Coordinates of C-alpha atoms in Angstrom, one line a residue:
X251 CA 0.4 9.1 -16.7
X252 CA -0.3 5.5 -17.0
X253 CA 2.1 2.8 -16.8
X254 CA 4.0 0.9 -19.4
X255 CA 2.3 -2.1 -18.3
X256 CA -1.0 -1.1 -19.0
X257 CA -3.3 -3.3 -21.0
X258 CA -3.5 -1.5 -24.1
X259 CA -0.8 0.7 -25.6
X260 CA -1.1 4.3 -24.7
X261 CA -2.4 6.4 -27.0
X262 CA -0.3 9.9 -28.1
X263 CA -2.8 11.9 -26.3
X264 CA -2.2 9.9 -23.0
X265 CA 1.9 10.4 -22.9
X266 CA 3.8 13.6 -21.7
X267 CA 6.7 15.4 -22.9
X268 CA 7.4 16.9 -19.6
X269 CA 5.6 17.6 -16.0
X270 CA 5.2 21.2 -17.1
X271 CA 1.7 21.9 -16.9
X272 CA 1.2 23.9 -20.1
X273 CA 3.3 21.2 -21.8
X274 CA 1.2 18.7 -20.3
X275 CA -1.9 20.6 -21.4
X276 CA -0.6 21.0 -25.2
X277 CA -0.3 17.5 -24.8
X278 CA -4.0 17.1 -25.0
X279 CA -5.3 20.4 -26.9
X280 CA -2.4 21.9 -28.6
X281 CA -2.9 21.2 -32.1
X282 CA -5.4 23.4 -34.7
X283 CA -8.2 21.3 -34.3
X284 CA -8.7 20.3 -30.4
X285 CA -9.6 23.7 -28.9
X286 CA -12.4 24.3 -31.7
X287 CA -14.0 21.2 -30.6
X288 CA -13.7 22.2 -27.2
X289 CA -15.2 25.6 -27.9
X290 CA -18.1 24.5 -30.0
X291 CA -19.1 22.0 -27.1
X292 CA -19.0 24.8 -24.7
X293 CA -21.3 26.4 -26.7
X294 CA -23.7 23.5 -26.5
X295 CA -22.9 21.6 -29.5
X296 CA -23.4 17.5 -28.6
X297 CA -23.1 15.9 -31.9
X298 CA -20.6 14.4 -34.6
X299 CA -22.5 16.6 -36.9
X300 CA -22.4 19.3 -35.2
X301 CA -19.3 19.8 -35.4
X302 CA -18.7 18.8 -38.8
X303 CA -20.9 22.1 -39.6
X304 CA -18.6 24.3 -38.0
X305 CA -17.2 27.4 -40.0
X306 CA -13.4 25.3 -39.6
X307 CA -14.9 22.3 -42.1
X308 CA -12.5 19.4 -39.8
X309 CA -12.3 16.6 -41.7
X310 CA -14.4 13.6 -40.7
X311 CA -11.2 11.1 -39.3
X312 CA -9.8 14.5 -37.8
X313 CA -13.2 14.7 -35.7
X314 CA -13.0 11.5 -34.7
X315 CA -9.8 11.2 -33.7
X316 CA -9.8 14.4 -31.7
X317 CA -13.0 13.2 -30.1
X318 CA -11.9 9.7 -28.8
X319 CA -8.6 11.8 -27.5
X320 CA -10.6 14.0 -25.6
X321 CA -12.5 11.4 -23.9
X322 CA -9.5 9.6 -22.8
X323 CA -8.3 12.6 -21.2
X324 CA -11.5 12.8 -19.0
X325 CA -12.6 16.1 -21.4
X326 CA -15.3 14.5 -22.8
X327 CA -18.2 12.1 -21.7
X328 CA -19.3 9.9 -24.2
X329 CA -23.4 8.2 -23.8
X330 CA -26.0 6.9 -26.3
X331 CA -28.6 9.3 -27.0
X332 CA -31.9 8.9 -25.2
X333 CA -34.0 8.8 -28.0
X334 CA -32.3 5.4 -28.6
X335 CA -30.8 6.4 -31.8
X336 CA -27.5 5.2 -32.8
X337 CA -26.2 8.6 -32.8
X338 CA -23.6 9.7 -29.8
X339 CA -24.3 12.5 -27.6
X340 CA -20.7 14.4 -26.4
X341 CA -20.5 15.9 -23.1
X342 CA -17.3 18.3 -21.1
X343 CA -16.9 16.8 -17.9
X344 CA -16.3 19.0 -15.4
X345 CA -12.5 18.9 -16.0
X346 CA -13.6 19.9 -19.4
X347 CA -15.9 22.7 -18.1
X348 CA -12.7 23.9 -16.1
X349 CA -11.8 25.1 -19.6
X350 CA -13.9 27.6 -20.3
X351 CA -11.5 30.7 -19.1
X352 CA -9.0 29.1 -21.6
X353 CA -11.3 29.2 -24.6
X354 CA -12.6 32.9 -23.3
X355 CA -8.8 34.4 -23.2
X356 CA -8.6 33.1 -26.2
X357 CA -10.8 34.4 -27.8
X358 CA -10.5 38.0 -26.1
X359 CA -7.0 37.8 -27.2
X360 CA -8.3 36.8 -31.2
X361 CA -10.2 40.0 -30.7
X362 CA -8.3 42.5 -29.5
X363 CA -4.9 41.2 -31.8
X364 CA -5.9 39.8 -34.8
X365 CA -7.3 41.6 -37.5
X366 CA -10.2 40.5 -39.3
X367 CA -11.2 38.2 -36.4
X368 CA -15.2 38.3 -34.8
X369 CA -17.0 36.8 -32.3
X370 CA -20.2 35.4 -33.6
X371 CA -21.3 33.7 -30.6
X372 CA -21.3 34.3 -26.5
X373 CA -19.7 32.2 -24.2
X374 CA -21.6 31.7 -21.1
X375 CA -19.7 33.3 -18.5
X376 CA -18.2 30.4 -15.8
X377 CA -20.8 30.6 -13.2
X378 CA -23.7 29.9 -15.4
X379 CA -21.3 27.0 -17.8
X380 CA -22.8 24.4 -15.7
X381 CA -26.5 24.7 -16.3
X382 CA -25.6 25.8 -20.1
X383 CA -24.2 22.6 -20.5
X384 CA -25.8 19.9 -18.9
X385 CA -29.2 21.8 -20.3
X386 CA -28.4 19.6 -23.4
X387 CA -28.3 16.5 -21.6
X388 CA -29.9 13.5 -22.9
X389 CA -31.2 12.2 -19.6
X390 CA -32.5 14.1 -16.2
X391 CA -28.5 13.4 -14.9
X392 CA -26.7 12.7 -17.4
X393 CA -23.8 13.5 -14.6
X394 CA -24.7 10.5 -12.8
X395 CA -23.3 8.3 -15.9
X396 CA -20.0 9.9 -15.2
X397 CA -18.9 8.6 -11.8
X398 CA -15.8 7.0 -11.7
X399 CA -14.6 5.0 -8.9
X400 CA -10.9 3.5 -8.1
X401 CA -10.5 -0.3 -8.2
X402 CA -7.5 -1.7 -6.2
X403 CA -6.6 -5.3 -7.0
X404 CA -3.9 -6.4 -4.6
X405 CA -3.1 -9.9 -6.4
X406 CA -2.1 -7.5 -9.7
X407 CA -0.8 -4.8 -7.9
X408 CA -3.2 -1.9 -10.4
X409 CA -5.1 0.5 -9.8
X410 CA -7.8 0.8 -12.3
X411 CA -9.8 4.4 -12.7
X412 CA -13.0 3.5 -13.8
X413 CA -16.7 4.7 -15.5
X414 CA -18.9 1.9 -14.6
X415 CA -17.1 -1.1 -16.5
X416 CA -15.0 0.9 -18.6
X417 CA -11.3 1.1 -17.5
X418 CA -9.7 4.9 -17.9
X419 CA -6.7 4.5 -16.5
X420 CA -4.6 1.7 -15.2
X421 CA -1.8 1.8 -12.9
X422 CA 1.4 0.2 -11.2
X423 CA 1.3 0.4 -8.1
X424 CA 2.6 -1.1 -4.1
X425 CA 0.4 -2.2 -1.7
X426 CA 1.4 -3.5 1.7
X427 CA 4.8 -6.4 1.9
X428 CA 3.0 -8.1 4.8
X429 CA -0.3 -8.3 2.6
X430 CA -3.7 -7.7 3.7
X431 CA -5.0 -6.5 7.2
X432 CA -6.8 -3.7 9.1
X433 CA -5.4 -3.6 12.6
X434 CA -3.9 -0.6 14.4
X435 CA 0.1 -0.9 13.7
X436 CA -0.5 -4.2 11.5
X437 CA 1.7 -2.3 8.6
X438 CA -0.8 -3.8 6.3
X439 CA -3.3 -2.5 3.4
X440 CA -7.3 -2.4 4.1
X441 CA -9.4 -4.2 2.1
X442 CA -13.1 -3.2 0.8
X443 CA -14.8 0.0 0.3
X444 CA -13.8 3.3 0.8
X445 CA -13.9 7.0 -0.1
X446 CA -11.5 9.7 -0.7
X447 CA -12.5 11.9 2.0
X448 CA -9.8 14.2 1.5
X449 CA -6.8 15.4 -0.6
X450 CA -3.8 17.1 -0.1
X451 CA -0.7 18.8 -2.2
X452 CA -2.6 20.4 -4.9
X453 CA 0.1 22.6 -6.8
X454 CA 2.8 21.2 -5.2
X455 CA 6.2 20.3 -7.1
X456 CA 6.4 16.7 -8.0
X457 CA 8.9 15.0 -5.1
X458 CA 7.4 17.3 -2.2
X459 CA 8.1 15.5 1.0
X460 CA 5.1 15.7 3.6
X461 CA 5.7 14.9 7.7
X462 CA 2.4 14.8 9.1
X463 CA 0.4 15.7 5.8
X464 CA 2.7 19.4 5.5
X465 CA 5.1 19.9 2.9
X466 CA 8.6 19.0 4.1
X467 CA 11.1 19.1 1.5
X468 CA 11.5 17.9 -1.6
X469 CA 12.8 14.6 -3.1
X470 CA 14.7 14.4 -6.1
X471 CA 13.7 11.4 -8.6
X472 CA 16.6 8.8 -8.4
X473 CA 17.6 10.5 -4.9
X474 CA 17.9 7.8 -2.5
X475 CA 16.9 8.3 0.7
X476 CA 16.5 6.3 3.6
X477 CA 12.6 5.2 4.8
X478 CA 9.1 5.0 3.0
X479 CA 8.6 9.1 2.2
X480 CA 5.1 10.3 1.2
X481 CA 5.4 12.5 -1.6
X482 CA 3.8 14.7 -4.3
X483 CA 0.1 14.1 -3.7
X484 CA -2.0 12.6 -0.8
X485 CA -5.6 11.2 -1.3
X486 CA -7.3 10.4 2.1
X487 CA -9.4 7.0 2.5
X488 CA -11.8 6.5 4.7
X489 CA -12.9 3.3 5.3
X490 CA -16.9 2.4 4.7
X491 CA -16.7 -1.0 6.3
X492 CA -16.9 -2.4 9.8
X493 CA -13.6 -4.2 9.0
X494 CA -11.7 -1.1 8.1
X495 CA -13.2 1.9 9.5
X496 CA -10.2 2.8 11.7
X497 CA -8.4 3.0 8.1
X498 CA -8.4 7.3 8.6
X499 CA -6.5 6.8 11.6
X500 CA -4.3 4.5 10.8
X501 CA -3.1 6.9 8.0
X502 CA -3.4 4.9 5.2
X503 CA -3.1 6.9 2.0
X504 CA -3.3 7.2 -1.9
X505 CA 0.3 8.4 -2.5
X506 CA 3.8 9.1 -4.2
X507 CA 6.8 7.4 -3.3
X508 CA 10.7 7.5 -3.4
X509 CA 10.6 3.8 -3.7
X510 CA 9.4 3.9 -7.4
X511 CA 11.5 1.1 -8.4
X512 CA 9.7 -0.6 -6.3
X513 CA 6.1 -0.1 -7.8
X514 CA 4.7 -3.4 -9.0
X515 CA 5.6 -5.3 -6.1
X516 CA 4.0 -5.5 -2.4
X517 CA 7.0 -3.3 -0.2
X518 CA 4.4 -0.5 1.2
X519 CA 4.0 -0.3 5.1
X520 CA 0.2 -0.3 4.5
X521 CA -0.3 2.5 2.0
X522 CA -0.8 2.3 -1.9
X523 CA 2.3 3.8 -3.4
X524 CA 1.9 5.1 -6.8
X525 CA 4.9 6.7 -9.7
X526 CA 4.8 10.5 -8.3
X527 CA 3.6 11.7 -11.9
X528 CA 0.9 9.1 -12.2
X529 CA -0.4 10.0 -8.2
X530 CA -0.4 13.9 -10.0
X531 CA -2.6 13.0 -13.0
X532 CA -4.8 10.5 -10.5
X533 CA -5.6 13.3 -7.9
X534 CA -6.5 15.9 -10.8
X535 CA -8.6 13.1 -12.2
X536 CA -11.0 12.5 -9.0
X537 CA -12.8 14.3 -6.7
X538 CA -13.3 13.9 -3.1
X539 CA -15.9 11.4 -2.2
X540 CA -15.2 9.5 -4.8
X541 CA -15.3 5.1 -4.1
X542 CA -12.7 3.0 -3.9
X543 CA -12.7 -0.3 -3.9
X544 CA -9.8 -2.6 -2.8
X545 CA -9.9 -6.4 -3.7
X546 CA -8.9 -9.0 -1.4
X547 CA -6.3 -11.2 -3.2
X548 CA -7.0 -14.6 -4.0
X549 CA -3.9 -16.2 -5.9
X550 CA -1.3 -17.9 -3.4
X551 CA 2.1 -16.9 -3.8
X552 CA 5.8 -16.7 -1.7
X553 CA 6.6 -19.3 1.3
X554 CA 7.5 -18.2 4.8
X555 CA 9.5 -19.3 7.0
X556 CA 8.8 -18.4 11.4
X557 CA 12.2 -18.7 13.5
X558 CA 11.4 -18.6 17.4
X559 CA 14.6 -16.0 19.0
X560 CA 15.3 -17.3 22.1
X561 CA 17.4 -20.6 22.2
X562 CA 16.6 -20.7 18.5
X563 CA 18.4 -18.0 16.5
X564 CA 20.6 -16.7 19.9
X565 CA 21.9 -18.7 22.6
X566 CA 20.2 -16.8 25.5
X567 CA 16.9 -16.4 27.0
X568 CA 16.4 -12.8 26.7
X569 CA 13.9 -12.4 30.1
X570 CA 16.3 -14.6 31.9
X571 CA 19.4 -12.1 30.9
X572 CA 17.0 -9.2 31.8
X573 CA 16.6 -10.7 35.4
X574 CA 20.4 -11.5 35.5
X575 CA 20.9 -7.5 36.1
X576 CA 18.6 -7.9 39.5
X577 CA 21.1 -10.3 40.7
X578 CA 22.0 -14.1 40.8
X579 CA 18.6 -15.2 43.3
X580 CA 16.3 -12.8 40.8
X581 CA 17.9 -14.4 38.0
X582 CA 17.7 -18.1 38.9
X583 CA 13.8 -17.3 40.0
X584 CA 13.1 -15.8 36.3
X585 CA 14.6 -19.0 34.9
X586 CA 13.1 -21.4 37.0
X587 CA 9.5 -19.6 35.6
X588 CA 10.8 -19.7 31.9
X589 CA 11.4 -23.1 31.7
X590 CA 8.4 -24.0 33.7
X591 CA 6.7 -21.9 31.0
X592 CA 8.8 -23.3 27.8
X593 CA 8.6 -26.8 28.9
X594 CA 4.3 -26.1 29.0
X595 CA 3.8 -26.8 32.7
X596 CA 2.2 -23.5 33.3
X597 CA 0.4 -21.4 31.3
X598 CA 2.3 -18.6 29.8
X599 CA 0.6 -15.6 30.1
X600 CA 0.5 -16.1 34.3
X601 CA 4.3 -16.7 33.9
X602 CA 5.1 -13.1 31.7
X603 CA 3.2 -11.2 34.1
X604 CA 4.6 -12.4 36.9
X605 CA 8.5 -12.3 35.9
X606 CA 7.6 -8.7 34.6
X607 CA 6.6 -7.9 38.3
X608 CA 9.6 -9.5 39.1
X609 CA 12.3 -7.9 36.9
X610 CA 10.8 -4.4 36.0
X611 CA 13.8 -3.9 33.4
X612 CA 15.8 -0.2 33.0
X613 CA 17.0 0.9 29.3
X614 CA 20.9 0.1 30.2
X615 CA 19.3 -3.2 30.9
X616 CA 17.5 -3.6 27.6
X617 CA 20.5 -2.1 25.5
X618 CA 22.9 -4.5 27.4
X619 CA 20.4 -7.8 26.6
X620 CA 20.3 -6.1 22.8
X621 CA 23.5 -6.7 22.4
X622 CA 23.9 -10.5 24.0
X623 CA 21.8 -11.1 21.8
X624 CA 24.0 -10.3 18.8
X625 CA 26.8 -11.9 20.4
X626 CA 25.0 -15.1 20.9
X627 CA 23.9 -15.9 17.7
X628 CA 23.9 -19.7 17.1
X629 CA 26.3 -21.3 14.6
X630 CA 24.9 -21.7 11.5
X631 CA 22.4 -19.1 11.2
X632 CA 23.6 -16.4 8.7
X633 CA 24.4 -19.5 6.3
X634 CA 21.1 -20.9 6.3
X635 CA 18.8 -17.5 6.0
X636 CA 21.1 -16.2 3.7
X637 CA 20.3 -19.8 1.7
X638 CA 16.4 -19.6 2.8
X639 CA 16.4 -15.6 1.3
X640 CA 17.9 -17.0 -2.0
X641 CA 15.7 -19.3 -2.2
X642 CA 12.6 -16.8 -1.9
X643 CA 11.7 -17.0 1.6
X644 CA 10.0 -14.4 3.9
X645 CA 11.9 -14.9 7.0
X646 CA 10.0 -13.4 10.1
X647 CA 10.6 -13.8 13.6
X648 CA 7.9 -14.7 16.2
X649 CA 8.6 -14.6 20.1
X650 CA 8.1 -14.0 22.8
X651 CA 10.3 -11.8 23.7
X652 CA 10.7 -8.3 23.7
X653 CA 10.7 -6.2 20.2
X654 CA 13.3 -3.3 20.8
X655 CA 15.6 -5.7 22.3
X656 CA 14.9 -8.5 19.5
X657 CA 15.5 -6.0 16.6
X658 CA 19.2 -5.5 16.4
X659 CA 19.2 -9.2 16.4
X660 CA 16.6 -8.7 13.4
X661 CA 18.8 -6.0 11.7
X662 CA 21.9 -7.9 12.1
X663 CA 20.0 -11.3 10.8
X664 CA 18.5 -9.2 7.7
X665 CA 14.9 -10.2 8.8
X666 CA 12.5 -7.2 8.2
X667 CA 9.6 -8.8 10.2
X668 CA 10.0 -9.1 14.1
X669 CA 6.8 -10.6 16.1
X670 CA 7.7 -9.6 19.6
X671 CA 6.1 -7.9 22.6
X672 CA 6.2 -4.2 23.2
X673 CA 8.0 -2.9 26.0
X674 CA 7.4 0.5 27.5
X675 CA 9.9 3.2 29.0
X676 CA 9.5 5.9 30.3
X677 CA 12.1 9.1 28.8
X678 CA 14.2 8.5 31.6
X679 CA 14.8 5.1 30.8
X680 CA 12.6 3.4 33.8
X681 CA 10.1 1.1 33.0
X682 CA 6.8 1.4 33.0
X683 CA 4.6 -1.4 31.1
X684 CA 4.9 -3.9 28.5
X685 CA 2.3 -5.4 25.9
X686 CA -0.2 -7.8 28.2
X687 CA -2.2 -8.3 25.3
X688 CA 0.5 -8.9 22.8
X689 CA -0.7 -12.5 21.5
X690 CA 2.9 -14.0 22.5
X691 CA 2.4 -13.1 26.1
X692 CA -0.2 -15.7 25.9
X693 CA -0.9 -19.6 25.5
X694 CA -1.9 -19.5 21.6
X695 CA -0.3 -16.8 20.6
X696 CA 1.8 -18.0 18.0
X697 CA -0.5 -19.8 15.9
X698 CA -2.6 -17.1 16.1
X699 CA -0.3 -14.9 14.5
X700 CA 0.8 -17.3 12.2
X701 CA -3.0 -17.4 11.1
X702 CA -3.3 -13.3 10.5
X703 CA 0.3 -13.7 8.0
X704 CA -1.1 -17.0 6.1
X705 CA -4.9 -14.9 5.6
X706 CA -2.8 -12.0 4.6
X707 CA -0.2 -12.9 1.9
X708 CA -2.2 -16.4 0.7
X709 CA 1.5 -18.1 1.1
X710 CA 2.0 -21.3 -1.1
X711 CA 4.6 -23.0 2.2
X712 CA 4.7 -22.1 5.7
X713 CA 7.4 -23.3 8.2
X714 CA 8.0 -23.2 11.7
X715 CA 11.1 -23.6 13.5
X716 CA 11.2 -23.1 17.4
X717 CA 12.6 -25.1 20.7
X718 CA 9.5 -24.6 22.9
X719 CA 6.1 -26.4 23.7
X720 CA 4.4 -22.5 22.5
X721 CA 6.0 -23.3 19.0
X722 CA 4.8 -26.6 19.2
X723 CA 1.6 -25.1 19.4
X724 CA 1.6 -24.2 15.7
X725 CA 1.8 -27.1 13.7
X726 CA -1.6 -27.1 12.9
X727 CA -1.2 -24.4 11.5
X728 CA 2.0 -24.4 9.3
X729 CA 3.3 -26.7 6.4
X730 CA 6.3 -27.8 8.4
X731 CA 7.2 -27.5 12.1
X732 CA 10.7 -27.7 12.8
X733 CA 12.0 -28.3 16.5
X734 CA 15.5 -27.2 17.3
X735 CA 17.3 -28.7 20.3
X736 CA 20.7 -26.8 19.8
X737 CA 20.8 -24.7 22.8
X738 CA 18.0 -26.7 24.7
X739 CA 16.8 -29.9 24.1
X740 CA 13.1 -30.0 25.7
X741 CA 12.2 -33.5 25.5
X742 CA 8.2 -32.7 25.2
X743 CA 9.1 -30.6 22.2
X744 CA 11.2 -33.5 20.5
X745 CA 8.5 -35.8 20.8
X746 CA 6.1 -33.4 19.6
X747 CA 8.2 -32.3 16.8
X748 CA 7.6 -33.7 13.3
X749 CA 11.1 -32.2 12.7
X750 CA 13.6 -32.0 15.1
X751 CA 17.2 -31.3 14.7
X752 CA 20.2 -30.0 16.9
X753 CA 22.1 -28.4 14.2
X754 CA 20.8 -25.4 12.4
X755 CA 22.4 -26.5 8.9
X756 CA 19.9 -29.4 9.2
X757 CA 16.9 -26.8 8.8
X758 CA 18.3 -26.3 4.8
X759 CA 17.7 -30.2 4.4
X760 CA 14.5 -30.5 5.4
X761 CA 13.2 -27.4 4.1
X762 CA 14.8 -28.7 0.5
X763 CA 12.5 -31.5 1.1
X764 CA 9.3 -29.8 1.5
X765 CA 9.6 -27.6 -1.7
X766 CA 10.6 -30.7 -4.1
X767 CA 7.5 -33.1 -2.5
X768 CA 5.0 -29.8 -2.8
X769 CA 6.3 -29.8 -6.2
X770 CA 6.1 -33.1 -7.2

């Protein structure tokens, strides 16, 4: 059902007393008068005035009321005549026409139990409703005034059902934390057009769990459980554009959440989360096929803030500690290359590959760098996130290091968003490959990632903080660079540096500075 921040107040017909679905549907057409209407435009009526002639005699504001109700709940279609009169031609939809076996028991029971009772006129039986309906329609397709289409708007966080201009249905709902994108693994929501090419959970209890689109289990509302759960109902998008045509198999759904709590805000890995009854009502409102449109956003909002790992937020170089397990000459090697590398003397992408050859690192390797890194933490740095997260800053990291060894770090830190190069083992724990095109690997990296967050979230402040000449490389592209000489002190990188500071407290200061001049 729709939210309570919806535009306009909801109307009685539009609220529930329950999830049951015969409460749900007395909702709608439970009281004396809703039904007859219903019957009398299976029977081909069209027109206010036709149904004030029925036997009944329903009051005028009865009629009307009932009438607007019905074409709220997506009953009824509502067009101008095509004579061009001022009178209003009324149409079932085909939810509406899915309501013919209702009116028939009904009426078999009237006859077969109630005294006195007659049948006057036939129904058409269900597989000749359609044509007996739409026989009475005012234009050669009448149908084809009827086609809704979901609008997505990322900067409201809504989704708006609608029939041409006319808004149906509005909801709350979560799109993607890290904002707008299409590539594989980006955790981020498509933008432009789409259609539902599939949809899955039909009759399903509200809170069903799915694993790879099957029913799982079932959530409980106000259950917490850990991760992002699909539930309830899945609507498939397919992706029309060039931009976002990988968007089936990136598994990016319409669908329920156990993060309702949540809804209103961006915290989704990609999908669209909706309320689990809302996602219920949405999938019994549209058919497959039907478009979707999702609108880039265009109001800035949030600051975030970049932290370089290595010598930055831990005392080590996490490569260097890798090559430390092949011995003291592998080791001194590796670090010769990394500082070469840091200190921008040789291009960075010859440097990876080569200490990769050189190292090829085992899991008891990684899990034993994991953790230096968590003992090496540099003084100061839980203060002055936990400051920068009060303040309302997305803190992400962006390195060049490895990501399974730099997320502990992350989890330990409280940072959700680790930029970091894959690393591939084997089940056995050997090594196999890493990410060669991962942008850090590479001279220019950085920035570019830097680029793909600002285009996605529209952030009103962007920071930098980093010790080497690749983080130098980003201020172009960010608010505020920020060298840190703590661990190292590169002396290209202090020159370089707009910012520079040896003590990680410092950051607080000049970041304090930013906000009050940007909003001044």
């Amino acid at each position: 059902m729709p939210t309570k921040n919806n535009a306009t107040k909801p109307t009685e017909a539009m609220k529930r007393r329950s999830p049951c679905p015969v409460s749900c549907a007395l909702d709608i057409f439970g009281d004396r008068w809703t039904l007859l209407v219903i019957r009398d435009l299976i029977l081909g009526k069209s027109r206010f005035k036709e149904f004030l002639a029925s036997p009944e005699g329903i009051p005028t504001n009865i009629l009307t009321d009932r009438l607007n109700r019905l074409v709220e709940s997506l009953i009824v279609n509502k067009t101008n005549n095509i004579d061009g009169s001022r009178h209003l031609i009324y149409q079932l939809t085909e939810k509406g026409q899915a309501l013919l076996p209702v009116v028939k028991a009904m009426k078999d029971w009237g006859l077969a139990w109630e005294k006195g009772s007659r049948a006057s006129l036939t129904l058409p039986n269900e597989r000749n409703i359609s044509l007996h309906l739409w026989e009475h329609s005012p234009s050669l397709d009448s149908r084809s005034q009827y086609r809704m289409k979901l609008h997505i708007s990322i900067d409201d966080q809504t989704l708006e059902l609608r029939n041409g201009d006319e808004v149906l249905r509005r909801y709350s709902v979560s799109t993607a934390t890290k904002g707008i994108g299409s590539q594989n693994g980006s955790f981020r929501t498509p933008i432009g057009r789409f259609r539902i090419s599939g949809k899955i959970g039909e009759n399903q209890a509200l809170g069903t769990i799915f694993r790879a689109r099957v029913p799982a289990g079932l959530w409980q509302v106000g259950e917490t459980i850990a991760g992002d759960l699909v539930t309830t109902r899945i609507l498939l998008l397919d992706g029309m554009d060039e931009s976002n045509k990988n968007t089936l198999e990136r598994y990016i759904y319409i669908h329920g959440t156990n993060h309702e709590n949540r809804i209103g805000q961006p915290c989704s890995h990609g999908c669209i989360r909706m309320h689990n009854s809302d996602v219920i009502e949405l999938f019994d409102l549209v058919p497959t096929d039907t478009e979707v449109f999702i609108e880039a956003p265009t109001k800035k909002s949030g600051k975030i803030i970049f932290f370089d790992c290595d010598s930055t937020l831990s005392t080590i170089e996490g490569i260097d500690e890798l090559a430390r397990f092949r011995g003291e000459e592998t080791f001194r090697e590796v670090e010769k290359l990394t500082n070469a590398a840091m200190n921008g003397l040789v291009p960075l992408n010859d440097v990876f590959r080569r200490r990769m050859e050189i190292i090829r690192p085992d899991q008891s390797a990684c899990d034993a760098v994991a953790q230096r890194y968590i003992e090496t933490i540099v003084p100061g740095v839980e203060e002055t996130l936990a400051e920068l997260r009060a303040q309302g800053w997305t803190i992400a990291i962006i390195s060049g290091g490895f990501a399974p060894l730099i997320r502990p770090l992350a989890d330990k830190l409280g940072i959700a968003f680790v930029e970091a190069v894959p690393l591939h083992l084997d089940h056995a724990g050997n090594y196999l490959s890493y990410g060669s095109d991962y942008p850090t690997t590479r001279n220019g990296g950085k920035p570019e990632i830097i680029r793909e967050w600002k285009n996605a979230l529209l952030p009103n402040l962007t920071v930098m903080v980093g010790d080497g000449m690749s983080d130098c490389e980003t201020i172009p592209d960010v608010d505020c660079f920020i060298g840190f000489g703590g661990v190292v002190t590169r002396e290209n990188v202090r020159l370089a540096s707009p910012h520079f500071v040896t003590d990680f407290s410092e950051i607080s200061r000049i970041i304090e500075t930013l906000v009050k001049s940007q909003s001044a």
